[in-house]
Amino acid sequence: MSTGLADPSRLATPPTFQSVSTGRKIKNGLATVLVWLAFAVAVVPLVWVLYTVVARGFPSIVDADWWQKSLSGLLGRQQGGGAYHAIVGTLLQGLVCGVISVPIGIFVGIYLVEYGGRSKLARTTTFMVDILTGVPSIVAALFIYALWVTTLGFSRSGFAVALALVLLMIPVIIRTTEEMLKIVPDELREASYALGIPKWKTIMKIVIPTALSGILTGIMLALARVMGETAPVLVLVGYAAYINFNLFDGPMASLPLLMNVERNNPTQAGYDRLWGAAITLVLIITLFNLLATVVSRWLAPKTK
Amino acid sequence: MTDPVVAKRPAGSGNPGAARGVRAAQHPSEAPIPPTPEAVEKTPHVRPGDRIFRGLATGSGVFIVVLIGAIGLFLLLQAIPSLGLDQVNFLLSHEWNTTDPNNLRFGILDLLQVTVFSSAFALLIAMPISLGIALFLTQYAPRRLARPFAYIVDLLAAVPSIVYGLWGIFVLAPLLVPFQSWLNSALGFIPIFGTGNVKIEFGGTIFTAGIVLAVMILPIITAVSREVFERTPTMHVEGAIALGATKWEVIRTTVLPFGKAGYVSASMLGLGRALGETIALTIILNYTNTAFGWSLFDGGSTFASRIALAAAEFNDPRSAGAYIAAGLVLFVLTFVVNAAARSIVAGHKEYE
């Protein structure tokens, strides 16, 4: 263009840079619109689902009884009572599941990053973790049923549910631990070895604390995920309308199970309980997600 | 996926103390200080703490491998007796009747067809949308908003599937009924829009279920595709820009060819999730004994939903075995799909 200014006669030749043709412009614009639209399409169901749950469930949970009472002795159509029994069940099963899965998951993560290297076992383990991630929850539940109930002869219980949840939680913890350990700088490990500190102590005192915030975040998110699982509670434990703290014996309620029972209850009381349990479950999951964020902020290594 | 990082790291290969000790013993001349007899003696010595810790870590790794084997093995062991009692062909029969343990009649053909058909339909909806979202998050969204937007999409995965199921049947299904009836009457001559084996008015069709399933697998496909798209070499992108490509042309010529395999793999992971989805489908799909007829307006059961429906009544081990056999088939199905998805990515070193 600037040469054109210097020599007016050159304007007769077409400019070196041609403007983008209309066809290309239209295609580009269309792609932009479609891509924005795709994102909007994803947001719609999220907002819609959350709105449904909040709008229908909110009246139930503002009642103090909801958080303090069970449904013991109430008929399906009777108003009143609460979801305390189900909340207790969900939290207990999640807690026991966490206690079992966290050490196993972290150790597998440590193995993969610190010990496994390129060995055949490490590659097999990585592959199996991928497979475990994809195991449907109903299959995990059936496996625990086949192992715990049929083969070992125990009865269905809250503990069996926790065991099935372990299968679903472990791969999530392994993945997070692995990711977090990998980003711990090697200089830290080498500095520790240079001081003559054994490898296991280096891992426990240097590597894990550095990665701790990330690992804890992963654990919180994994817990939030497994507490919403319905398939294992359907197969492995019966529903109880009363409070049961015993994980090893008797039927035990949990929020998904309560919802599954009340969804067949056509009365107003059933409706209130169904959506009340839904919003309670969503609240608990949100709480754990928030906790994960707080933990990661609070424990993140101070970098200066 | 993890290998290159680990390989670069001296810490990744066994006990560093021991390794150094060995080297010192073999080439004493290289050591600045000649090794004392004590050091030579210590060479094979591993600290007990290290041995225990290494054992625990390796043991946990082995545990995972054993666990997968155990899942397959236990399901198989429990399924075999019932398969032996089965009065009809397990793979080719439409029948499913396990109420009388002395006359078990169960075949998985219907379950398999409904499972695959509904998942495929969900995938058909979810694939283009998640491609769009992944492109949006990596290429179009304003830099500062990309992260919160990605978080919003991830939130879709945090909602429990039972909530999706309830929303699907109580909120979405009634709204879809007129649309489904219209599709059925206008395009009914095409088999997949033909009249199904359940009443559209009830809402519990594969059409409704597929849409809810699509919402549920969106975040999975999006998350994996996004990661791959983010790794498009900057050189390629800048090269395309320098040649005067529009934004769409940049994506078409660099991002999409680079990320194609990752996107396919992500979609297969989504498919794996859809195949195994339990409670949402149990709630939405209308139960029917009529055979599946390849229509979107059919009802029926998938593997998972049939098992979930019967789960409370696993009274007789022989009937329970029939469901465990169905579970085994589902396990094998998801295993194959997931393994295929992983092997696609494993073949592409540039994604690491």
XYZ file of C-alpha atoms in Angstrom:
656
model
C 0.000 0.000 0.000
C 2.745 2.434 0.913
C 4.480 1.785 -2.414
C 1.218 2.666 -4.090
C 1.361 6.087 -2.456
C 4.858 6.704 -3.787
C 4.020 5.739 -7.323
C 0.388 6.387 -8.311
C 0.668 4.362 -11.522
C 1.113 1.114 -9.518
C -2.448 1.337 -8.227
C -3.567 -0.249 -11.467
C -2.189 -3.647 -10.411
C -4.197 -5.586 -7.843
C -3.017 -5.087 -4.268
C -0.748 -7.794 -2.774
C -3.148 -8.427 0.073
C -6.636 -9.140 -1.081
C -9.512 -8.709 1.274
C -11.111 -11.864 2.682
C -13.765 -13.088 0.275
C -17.414 -12.996 1.296
C -17.675 -16.777 1.307
C -14.825 -17.125 3.785
C -16.243 -14.338 5.923
C -19.616 -16.055 6.072
C -18.042 -19.391 6.984
C -15.984 -17.760 9.701
C -18.993 -15.924 11.100
C -21.100 -19.067 10.996
C -18.450 -21.040 12.890
C -18.242 -18.325 15.552
C -21.998 -18.307 16.020
C -22.214 -22.113 16.190
C -19.414 -22.372 18.720
C -20.986 -19.765 21.016
C -24.312 -21.506 20.580
C -22.801 -24.848 21.627
C -21.656 -23.314 24.890
C -25.069 -21.780 25.479
C -26.677 -25.164 24.855
C -24.522 -26.669 27.609
C -25.409 -23.952 30.109
C -29.163 -24.294 29.562
C -29.600 -27.775 31.104
C -27.284 -26.921 34.007
C -29.254 -23.827 34.953
C -32.533 -25.595 34.278
C -31.703 -28.618 36.447
C -30.439 -26.472 39.300
C -33.443 -24.164 39.064
C -35.822 -27.150 39.163
C -34.113 -28.606 42.205
C -34.011 -25.318 44.106
C -37.539 -24.204 43.225
C -39.127 -27.531 44.110
C -36.963 -28.503 47.054
C -36.466 -25.240 48.896
C -39.768 -25.280 50.830
C -38.826 -28.639 52.389
C -35.406 -27.714 53.693
C -36.322 -24.463 55.430
C -38.137 -26.552 58.041
C -35.804 -27.270 60.982
C -37.324 -30.739 61.314
C -35.902 -31.640 57.916
C -32.387 -31.632 59.354
C -33.240 -33.244 62.700
C -35.862 -35.924 62.183
C -36.244 -39.160 60.279
C -39.331 -40.470 58.518
C -39.790 -43.192 61.105
C -43.445 -44.089 61.723
C -44.801 -41.780 59.025
C -47.048 -43.010 56.249
C -46.261 -42.112 52.663
C -48.947 -39.447 52.496
C -48.279 -37.944 55.936
C -46.507 -34.613 55.976
C -43.693 -33.947 58.395
C -40.525 -35.714 59.372
C -37.155 -35.066 57.823
C -34.172 -36.481 56.031
C -31.782 -36.758 58.974
C -31.586 -40.544 58.585
C -30.669 -40.237 54.920
C -28.138 -37.454 55.493
C -26.446 -39.524 58.193
C -26.362 -42.556 55.888
C -24.886 -40.622 52.972
C -22.196 -39.000 55.110
C -21.278 -42.218 56.963
C -20.992 -44.261 53.780
C -18.959 -41.496 52.152
C -16.688 -41.205 55.178
C -15.942 -44.938 55.410
C -15.397 -45.072 51.666
C -12.946 -42.170 51.963
C -11.044 -43.774 54.848
C -10.477 -46.915 52.760
C -9.822 -45.318 49.381
C -7.544 -42.437 50.332
C -4.509 -44.473 51.493
C -4.807 -46.968 48.628
C -5.277 -44.234 46.054
C -2.374 -42.143 47.307
C -0.045 -45.144 47.477
C -0.877 -46.147 43.906
C -0.207 -42.550 42.849
C 3.141 -42.632 44.672
C 3.978 -45.949 43.054
C 3.235 -44.675 39.562
C 5.242 -41.471 39.909
C 8.070 -42.341 42.296
C 8.712 -46.047 41.872
C 7.059 -47.406 38.773
C 8.985 -45.590 36.067
C 8.562 -47.321 32.738
C 8.292 -50.796 34.180
C 5.758 -53.236 32.820
C 3.833 -53.269 36.101
C 3.555 -49.480 36.107
C 2.200 -49.451 32.564
C -0.257 -52.226 33.390
C -1.373 -50.326 36.488
C -1.906 -47.113 34.524
C -4.000 -49.027 32.026
C -6.025 -50.695 34.770
C -6.662 -47.356 36.481
C -8.041 -46.107 33.163
C -10.283 -49.147 32.967
C -11.381 -48.746 36.592
C -12.326 -45.131 35.841
C -14.719 -46.436 33.233
C -16.283 -49.238 35.292
C -20.005 -48.432 35.560
C -21.246 -48.002 39.118
C -23.758 -50.808 38.694
C -20.956 -53.215 37.779
C -18.975 -52.145 40.848
C -22.079 -52.782 42.926
C -22.623 -56.230 41.381
C -18.983 -57.131 42.007
C -19.268 -56.243 45.695
C -22.545 -58.171 45.792
C -20.856 -61.218 44.276
C -17.863 -60.897 46.613
C -19.262 -59.604 49.890
C -22.807 -60.942 49.960
C -22.784 -64.153 47.925
C -19.235 -65.427 48.367
C -18.336 -64.205 51.852
C -21.868 -64.519 53.177
C -22.271 -61.108 54.795
C -25.640 -59.408 54.697
C -26.404 -56.292 52.666
C -25.318 -53.253 54.642
C -24.074 -49.701 54.520
C -20.529 -51.031 54.650
C -21.032 -53.017 51.452
C -22.127 -49.766 49.802
C -18.977 -48.070 51.069
C -16.895 -50.880 49.536
C -18.565 -50.422 46.154
C -17.992 -46.661 46.392
C -14.297 -47.379 47.059
C -14.026 -48.870 43.566
C -15.442 -45.658 42.111
C -13.381 -43.315 44.283
C -9.931 -44.924 44.010
C -9.275 -44.109 40.337
C -10.171 -40.455 40.899
C -7.741 -40.175 43.812
C -4.991 -41.991 41.902
C -5.332 -39.636 38.937
C -5.196 -36.492 41.093
C -2.305 -37.761 43.207
C -0.395 -38.706 40.079
C -0.971 -35.322 38.444
C 0.006 -33.475 41.620
C 3.147 -35.515 42.338
C 4.317 -35.046 38.777
C 4.383 -31.282 39.115
C 6.480 -31.351 42.286
C 9.858 -30.029 41.057
C 12.668 -32.589 40.925
C 15.009 -30.086 42.568
C 13.145 -30.595 45.830
C 13.661 -34.359 45.702
C 17.306 -33.991 44.732
C 17.991 -31.480 47.486
C 16.505 -33.926 49.966
C 18.572 -36.866 48.663
C 21.686 -34.706 48.773
C 21.092 -34.271 52.481
C 21.111 -38.049 52.854
C 17.408 -38.374 53.558
C 15.943 -41.759 52.630
C 13.587 -41.923 49.702
C 10.490 -42.789 51.724
C 11.102 -39.895 54.075
C 11.649 -37.581 51.133
C 8.280 -38.641 49.743
C 6.495 -38.316 53.081
C 8.052 -35.056 54.236
C 8.874 -33.215 51.019
C 6.914 -34.519 48.045
C 3.517 -35.196 49.641
C 3.335 -31.936 51.653
C 4.167 -29.969 48.497
C 1.391 -31.722 46.594
C -1.001 -31.887 49.544
C -3.379 -29.111 48.564
C -3.968 -30.636 45.152
C -4.442 -34.120 46.560
C -6.929 -32.939 49.190
C -8.873 -31.051 46.539
C -9.055 -34.246 44.531
C -10.262 -36.206 47.550
C -13.036 -33.686 48.236
C -14.189 -33.769 44.614
C -14.083 -37.568 44.586
C -16.148 -37.693 47.787
C -18.682 -35.320 46.311
C -18.936 -37.586 43.314
C -19.412 -40.893 45.111
C -21.981 -39.553 47.571
C -24.350 -38.924 44.695
C -24.061 -42.481 43.355
C -27.342 -44.353 43.332
C -26.613 -47.729 41.753
C -24.583 -49.160 44.673
C -27.235 -48.296 47.283
C -29.936 -49.920 45.153
C -28.097 -53.228 44.998
C -26.306 -53.352 48.326
C -28.559 -51.994 51.054
C -32.221 -51.799 51.935
C -34.045 -48.569 52.702
C -34.876 -47.724 56.311
C -37.144 -44.836 57.257
C -35.502 -44.727 60.688
C -32.052 -43.683 61.827
C -29.410 -46.404 61.639
C -25.843 -45.634 62.634
C -24.735 -49.233 62.229
C -22.911 -49.657 58.938
C -22.606 -53.409 59.320
C -26.145 -54.399 60.063
C -29.626 -53.630 58.907
C -31.051 -51.391 56.228
C -29.722 -47.863 56.016
C -31.094 -44.840 54.216
C -29.094 -42.434 52.104
C -30.203 -39.422 50.095
C -30.175 -41.136 46.675
C -32.010 -44.119 48.132
C -34.594 -41.877 49.791
C -35.161 -40.166 46.441
C -35.514 -43.497 44.689
C -38.151 -44.602 47.195
C -40.103 -41.332 47.237
C -40.182 -40.911 43.462
C -42.884 -43.581 43.418
C -44.897 -41.750 46.069
C -47.523 -39.712 44.199
C -48.673 -37.645 47.211
C -47.682 -34.088 48.094
C -45.580 -35.448 50.977
C -43.703 -37.646 48.518
C -43.101 -34.702 46.203
C -41.750 -32.592 49.065
C -39.438 -35.357 50.260
C -38.210 -36.183 46.767
C -37.160 -32.658 45.880
C -36.112 -31.867 49.441
C -33.684 -34.801 49.282
C -32.526 -33.656 45.844
C -31.674 -30.155 47.002
C -30.026 -31.538 50.159
C -27.830 -33.820 48.066
C -26.926 -30.996 45.703
C -26.150 -28.773 48.701
C -23.849 -31.380 50.254
C -22.057 -31.853 46.945
C -21.716 -28.091 46.533
C -20.357 -27.871 50.068
C -17.658 -30.441 49.321
C -16.790 -28.650 46.084
C -16.447 -25.359 47.944
C -14.390 -27.088 50.621
C -12.107 -28.361 47.874
C -11.560 -24.814 46.628
C -10.940 -23.486 50.138
C -8.502 -26.300 50.932
C -6.533 -25.748 47.762
C -6.261 -22.006 48.449
C -5.413 -22.477 52.097
C -2.838 -25.256 51.788
C -1.272 -24.261 48.490
C 2.531 -24.033 48.808
C 3.558 -20.435 49.332
C 5.594 -19.410 46.357
C 7.681 -16.300 46.712
C 1.020 -40.845 29.358
C 3.123 -40.403 32.432
C 6.200 -42.100 31.120
C 8.380 -39.356 29.635
C 8.217 -37.197 32.741
C 9.129 -40.073 34.975
C 11.929 -41.218 32.722
C 13.690 -37.863 32.907
C 13.710 -37.996 36.636
C 16.552 -39.710 38.450
C 14.226 -40.213 41.380
C 12.010 -42.385 39.239
C 14.491 -45.214 38.948
C 14.857 -47.064 42.171
C 16.748 -46.029 45.256
C 19.142 -43.240 44.365
C 21.318 -43.872 47.379
C 21.809 -47.474 46.404
C 22.481 -46.614 42.788
C 25.177 -44.145 43.706
C 26.711 -46.650 46.069
C 26.967 -49.237 43.328
C 28.654 -46.845 40.960
C 31.132 -45.780 43.598
C 32.014 -49.381 44.289
C 32.536 -50.246 40.638
C 34.668 -47.243 39.742
C 36.491 -46.248 42.864
C 38.865 -44.068 40.834
C 36.019 -41.705 39.906
C 35.098 -40.948 43.462
C 36.800 -37.902 44.887
C 37.373 -39.726 48.153
C 38.232 -43.433 47.962
C 35.326 -45.385 49.374
C 35.793 -46.559 52.894
C 35.317 -50.277 53.492
C 32.119 -49.355 55.300
C 30.623 -47.774 52.170
C 31.431 -50.825 50.067
C 29.787 -53.035 52.636
C 26.660 -50.881 52.655
C 26.132 -51.189 48.909
C 23.360 -53.809 48.891
C 21.813 -52.412 52.047
C 18.375 -50.798 51.643
C 16.892 -48.941 54.579
C 13.996 -50.882 56.127
C 11.787 -47.784 55.873
C 12.455 -47.628 52.163
C 11.762 -51.307 51.716
C 8.433 -51.126 53.555
C 7.344 -47.967 51.763
C 8.302 -49.322 48.384
C 6.450 -52.521 49.191
C 3.304 -50.617 50.149
C 3.396 -48.500 47.009
C 4.082 -51.432 44.683
C 1.531 -53.547 46.514
C -1.130 -50.900 45.933
C -0.266 -50.876 42.244
C -0.585 -54.653 42.097
C -3.870 -54.395 44.024
C -5.423 -52.305 41.243
C -4.389 -54.820 38.605
C -5.714 -57.698 40.716
C -8.920 -55.782 41.395
C -9.856 -55.535 37.715
C -9.114 -59.221 37.308
C -11.211 -59.990 40.380
C -14.182 -58.013 39.050
C -14.220 -60.063 35.860
C -13.535 -63.325 37.692
C -16.171 -62.961 40.416
C -18.857 -61.853 37.987
C -17.979 -64.795 35.749
C -17.993 -67.308 38.617
C -21.397 -66.139 39.820
C -22.850 -66.015 36.345
C -21.813 -69.476 35.161
C -24.271 -71.544 37.280
C -27.228 -69.431 36.137
C -26.059 -69.508 32.530
C -26.112 -73.276 32.798
C -29.738 -73.167 33.964
C -30.817 -70.757 31.261
C -33.626 -72.270 29.189
C -33.139 -69.898 26.234
C -30.124 -68.646 24.297
C -28.380 -66.054 26.459
C -27.052 -64.005 23.555
C -29.898 -64.287 21.069
C -33.122 -64.305 23.065
C -35.420 -61.330 23.662
C -36.967 -62.980 26.692
C -36.167 -61.962 30.258
C -37.989 -63.853 32.955
C -36.250 -64.689 36.202
C -39.219 -64.863 38.574
C -39.081 -68.665 38.721
C -35.529 -69.805 39.591
C -36.373 -73.311 38.381
C -37.267 -72.036 34.950
C -34.845 -69.225 34.192
C -35.412 -67.695 30.783
C -33.090 -64.808 30.120
C -31.480 -63.444 26.963
C -29.662 -60.157 26.554
C -30.465 -59.279 22.950
C -33.026 -56.610 23.847
C -30.879 -55.147 26.616
C -27.873 -54.983 24.321
C -29.841 -53.308 21.547
C -31.480 -50.733 23.809
C -28.183 -49.991 25.572
C -26.237 -49.492 22.365
C -29.038 -47.650 20.576
C -29.705 -45.136 23.357
C -25.983 -44.533 23.922
C -25.363 -44.070 20.217
C -28.237 -41.578 20.029
C -26.846 -39.692 23.016
C -23.412 -39.655 21.435
C -24.844 -38.346 18.170
C -26.254 -35.345 20.047
C -23.344 -34.810 22.415
C -20.450 -35.083 19.943
C -21.038 -31.933 17.859
C -22.063 -29.878 20.898
C -19.041 -30.824 22.958
C -16.783 -30.192 19.969
C -18.267 -26.724 19.843
C -17.814 -26.192 23.573
C -14.230 -27.431 23.518
C -13.424 -25.091 20.616
C -15.237 -22.276 22.386
C -13.275 -22.763 25.597
C -9.882 -23.075 23.909
C -10.186 -20.732 20.921
C -13.094 -18.328 21.224
C -13.800 -17.531 24.878
C -12.174 -14.352 26.188
C -8.957 -15.386 27.952
C -10.055 -14.241 31.359
C -13.420 -15.987 31.139
C -12.177 -19.281 29.700
C -11.441 -20.745 33.124
C -14.773 -19.901 34.806
C -16.608 -21.063 31.687
C -14.747 -24.374 31.793
C -15.709 -24.666 35.454
C -19.369 -24.202 34.552
C -19.180 -27.041 32.041
C -17.444 -29.226 34.634
C -20.290 -28.494 37.049
C -22.533 -30.470 34.707
C -20.557 -33.530 35.756
C -21.010 -32.764 39.451
C -24.803 -33.064 39.367
C -25.757 -36.584 40.545
C -27.277 -38.790 37.874
C -30.428 -39.401 39.934
C -31.140 -35.654 39.783
C -30.762 -35.765 36.001
C -33.135 -38.700 35.939
C -35.796 -36.904 37.982
C -35.422 -33.742 35.937
C -35.610 -35.808 32.759
C -38.845 -37.586 33.570
C -40.701 -34.884 35.531
C -39.601 -31.696 33.757
C -38.090 -32.440 30.365
C -40.211 -35.399 29.242
C -43.610 -33.615 29.363
C -42.170 -30.790 27.279
C -40.773 -33.201 24.711
C -44.027 -35.123 24.263
C -45.572 -32.790 21.623
C -42.304 -32.675 19.695
C -41.982 -36.454 19.764
C -45.593 -36.917 18.659
C -45.005 -34.527 15.789
C -41.805 -36.330 14.737
C -43.650 -39.614 14.945
C -46.565 -38.472 12.795
C -44.518 -36.499 10.275
C -41.544 -38.829 9.849
C -43.099 -42.082 11.051
C -42.337 -43.776 7.731
C -38.638 -43.760 8.652
C -38.111 -46.768 10.950
C -36.305 -44.928 13.771
C -39.174 -42.428 14.033
C -41.774 -45.189 13.811
C -44.325 -45.854 16.514
C -42.564 -47.504 19.423
C -43.541 -50.085 21.987
C -44.493 -47.542 24.672
C -46.889 -44.607 24.595
C -45.123 -41.347 23.717
C -47.521 -39.548 26.082
C -45.768 -41.134 29.076
C -42.519 -39.493 28.019
C -40.321 -42.438 28.918
C -38.872 -43.058 25.464
C -35.331 -43.632 24.286
C -35.586 -40.181 22.695
C -36.001 -38.490 26.099
C -33.427 -40.755 27.720
C -30.913 -40.072 24.954
C -31.190 -36.313 25.391
C -30.618 -36.571 29.144
C -27.721 -38.969 28.556
C -26.243 -36.501 26.078
C -26.270 -33.777 28.738
C -24.556 -36.142 31.150
C -21.707 -37.086 28.817
C -21.131 -33.544 27.508
C -18.680 -32.581 30.284
C -16.576 -35.747 29.793
C -16.171 -35.334 26.048
C -15.580 -31.605 26.462
C -12.934 -31.966 29.179
C -10.797 -34.459 27.278
C -11.134 -32.716 23.894
C -10.291 -29.386 25.493
C -7.051 -30.757 26.904
C -5.999 -32.035 23.507
C -6.993 -28.868 21.631
C -4.978 -26.795 24.079
C -1.870 -28.676 23.030
C -2.055 -27.625 19.390
C 1.485 -26.438 18.598
C 1.549 -22.632 18.601
C 3.798 -22.740 15.524
C 1.030 -24.357 13.476
C -1.514 -21.796 14.613
C 0.780 -18.851 13.976
C 1.759 -20.268 10.605
C -1.880 -20.431 9.585
C -2.507 -16.892 10.815
C 0.529 -15.638 8.901
C -0.894 -17.153 5.718
C -3.986 -15.020 6.197
C -6.362 -17.683 7.454
C -9.551 -16.589 9.188
C -10.147 -17.864 12.702
C -12.263 -20.743 11.431
C -9.638 -21.637 8.842
C -6.978 -21.654 11.540
C -9.069 -24.122 13.516
C -9.887 -26.249 10.487
C -6.296 -26.491 9.321
C -4.441 -26.761 12.653
C -6.556 -27.461 15.738
C -8.917 -30.042 14.244
C -6.326 -32.186 12.435
C -4.121 -32.152 15.533
C -6.906 -32.926 17.972
C -8.965 -35.346 15.874
C -7.711 -38.533 17.514
C -8.102 -37.031 20.977
C -11.637 -35.967 20.156
C -12.541 -39.447 18.936
C -11.029 -40.928 22.082
C -12.953 -38.456 24.241
C -16.174 -39.410 22.507
C -15.520 -43.077 23.187
C -14.981 -42.311 26.867
C -18.345 -40.554 26.777
C -19.847 -43.598 25.103
C -18.441 -45.796 27.857
C -20.103 -43.589 30.431
C -23.414 -43.642 28.568
C -23.393 -47.443 28.258
C -23.078 -47.862 32.004
C -25.399 -45.081 33.152
C -27.853 -46.598 35.586
C -30.295 -44.606 37.609
C -31.155 -41.849 35.147
C -32.232 -44.460 32.604
C -33.978 -46.566 35.228
C -36.114 -43.558 36.086
C -36.750 -42.311 32.564
C -37.212 -45.397 30.381
C -40.681 -46.938 30.443
C -40.464 -50.611 31.270
C -41.958 -52.913 28.667
C -41.883 -56.586 27.785
C -42.456 -55.969 24.103
C -39.403 -56.529 21.945
C -37.299 -53.563 20.911
C -38.051 -52.313 17.405
C -35.239 -49.860 16.578
C -37.450 -46.799 17.099
C -36.497 -43.720 19.100
C -39.947 -43.895 20.636
C -39.426 -47.362 22.079
C -39.083 -47.925 25.798
C -37.382 -50.913 27.357
C -34.364 -51.432 29.552
C -30.623 -51.146 29.248
C -28.323 -53.598 31.021
C -27.842 -51.233 33.920
C -31.465 -50.220 34.332
C -32.706 -53.825 34.203
C -30.247 -54.786 36.940
C -31.179 -51.740 39.035
C -34.892 -52.482 38.748
C -34.445 -56.017 40.020
C -31.692 -55.275 42.540
C -33.943 -55.110 45.582
C -35.228 -58.636 44.869
C -32.001 -60.593 44.591
C -33.444 -63.328 46.770
C -32.437 -66.436 44.936
C -28.779 -66.768 43.894
C -29.919 -68.378 40.657
C -31.986 -65.342 39.609
C -29.307 -62.981 40.902
C -26.834 -64.867 38.720
C -28.852 -63.948 35.638
C -28.417 -60.254 36.442
C -24.768 -60.760 37.255
C -24.361 -62.341 33.828
C -25.910 -59.219 32.304
C -23.544 -57.121 34.430
C -20.614 -59.128 33.123
C -21.585 -58.392 29.535
C -21.848 -54.684 30.426
C -18.408 -54.839 32.082
C -16.868 -56.412 28.985
C -18.613 -53.862 26.758
C -17.349 -50.840 28.710
C -13.911 -52.461 29.058
C -13.576 -52.782 25.288
C -14.830 -49.236 24.612
C -12.579 -47.663 27.243
C -9.536 -49.700 26.238
C -10.068 -48.669 22.611
C -10.379 -45.016 23.646
C -7.124 -45.165 25.617
C -5.227 -46.965 22.887
C -6.156 -44.250 20.385
C -4.555 -41.619 22.617
C -1.612 -43.863 23.484
C -0.742 -44.012 19.786
C -0.298 -40.227 19.668
C 2.879 -39.178 21.413
C 2.272 -35.486 20.653
C -0.582 -35.363 23.174
C 1.691 -35.935 26.141
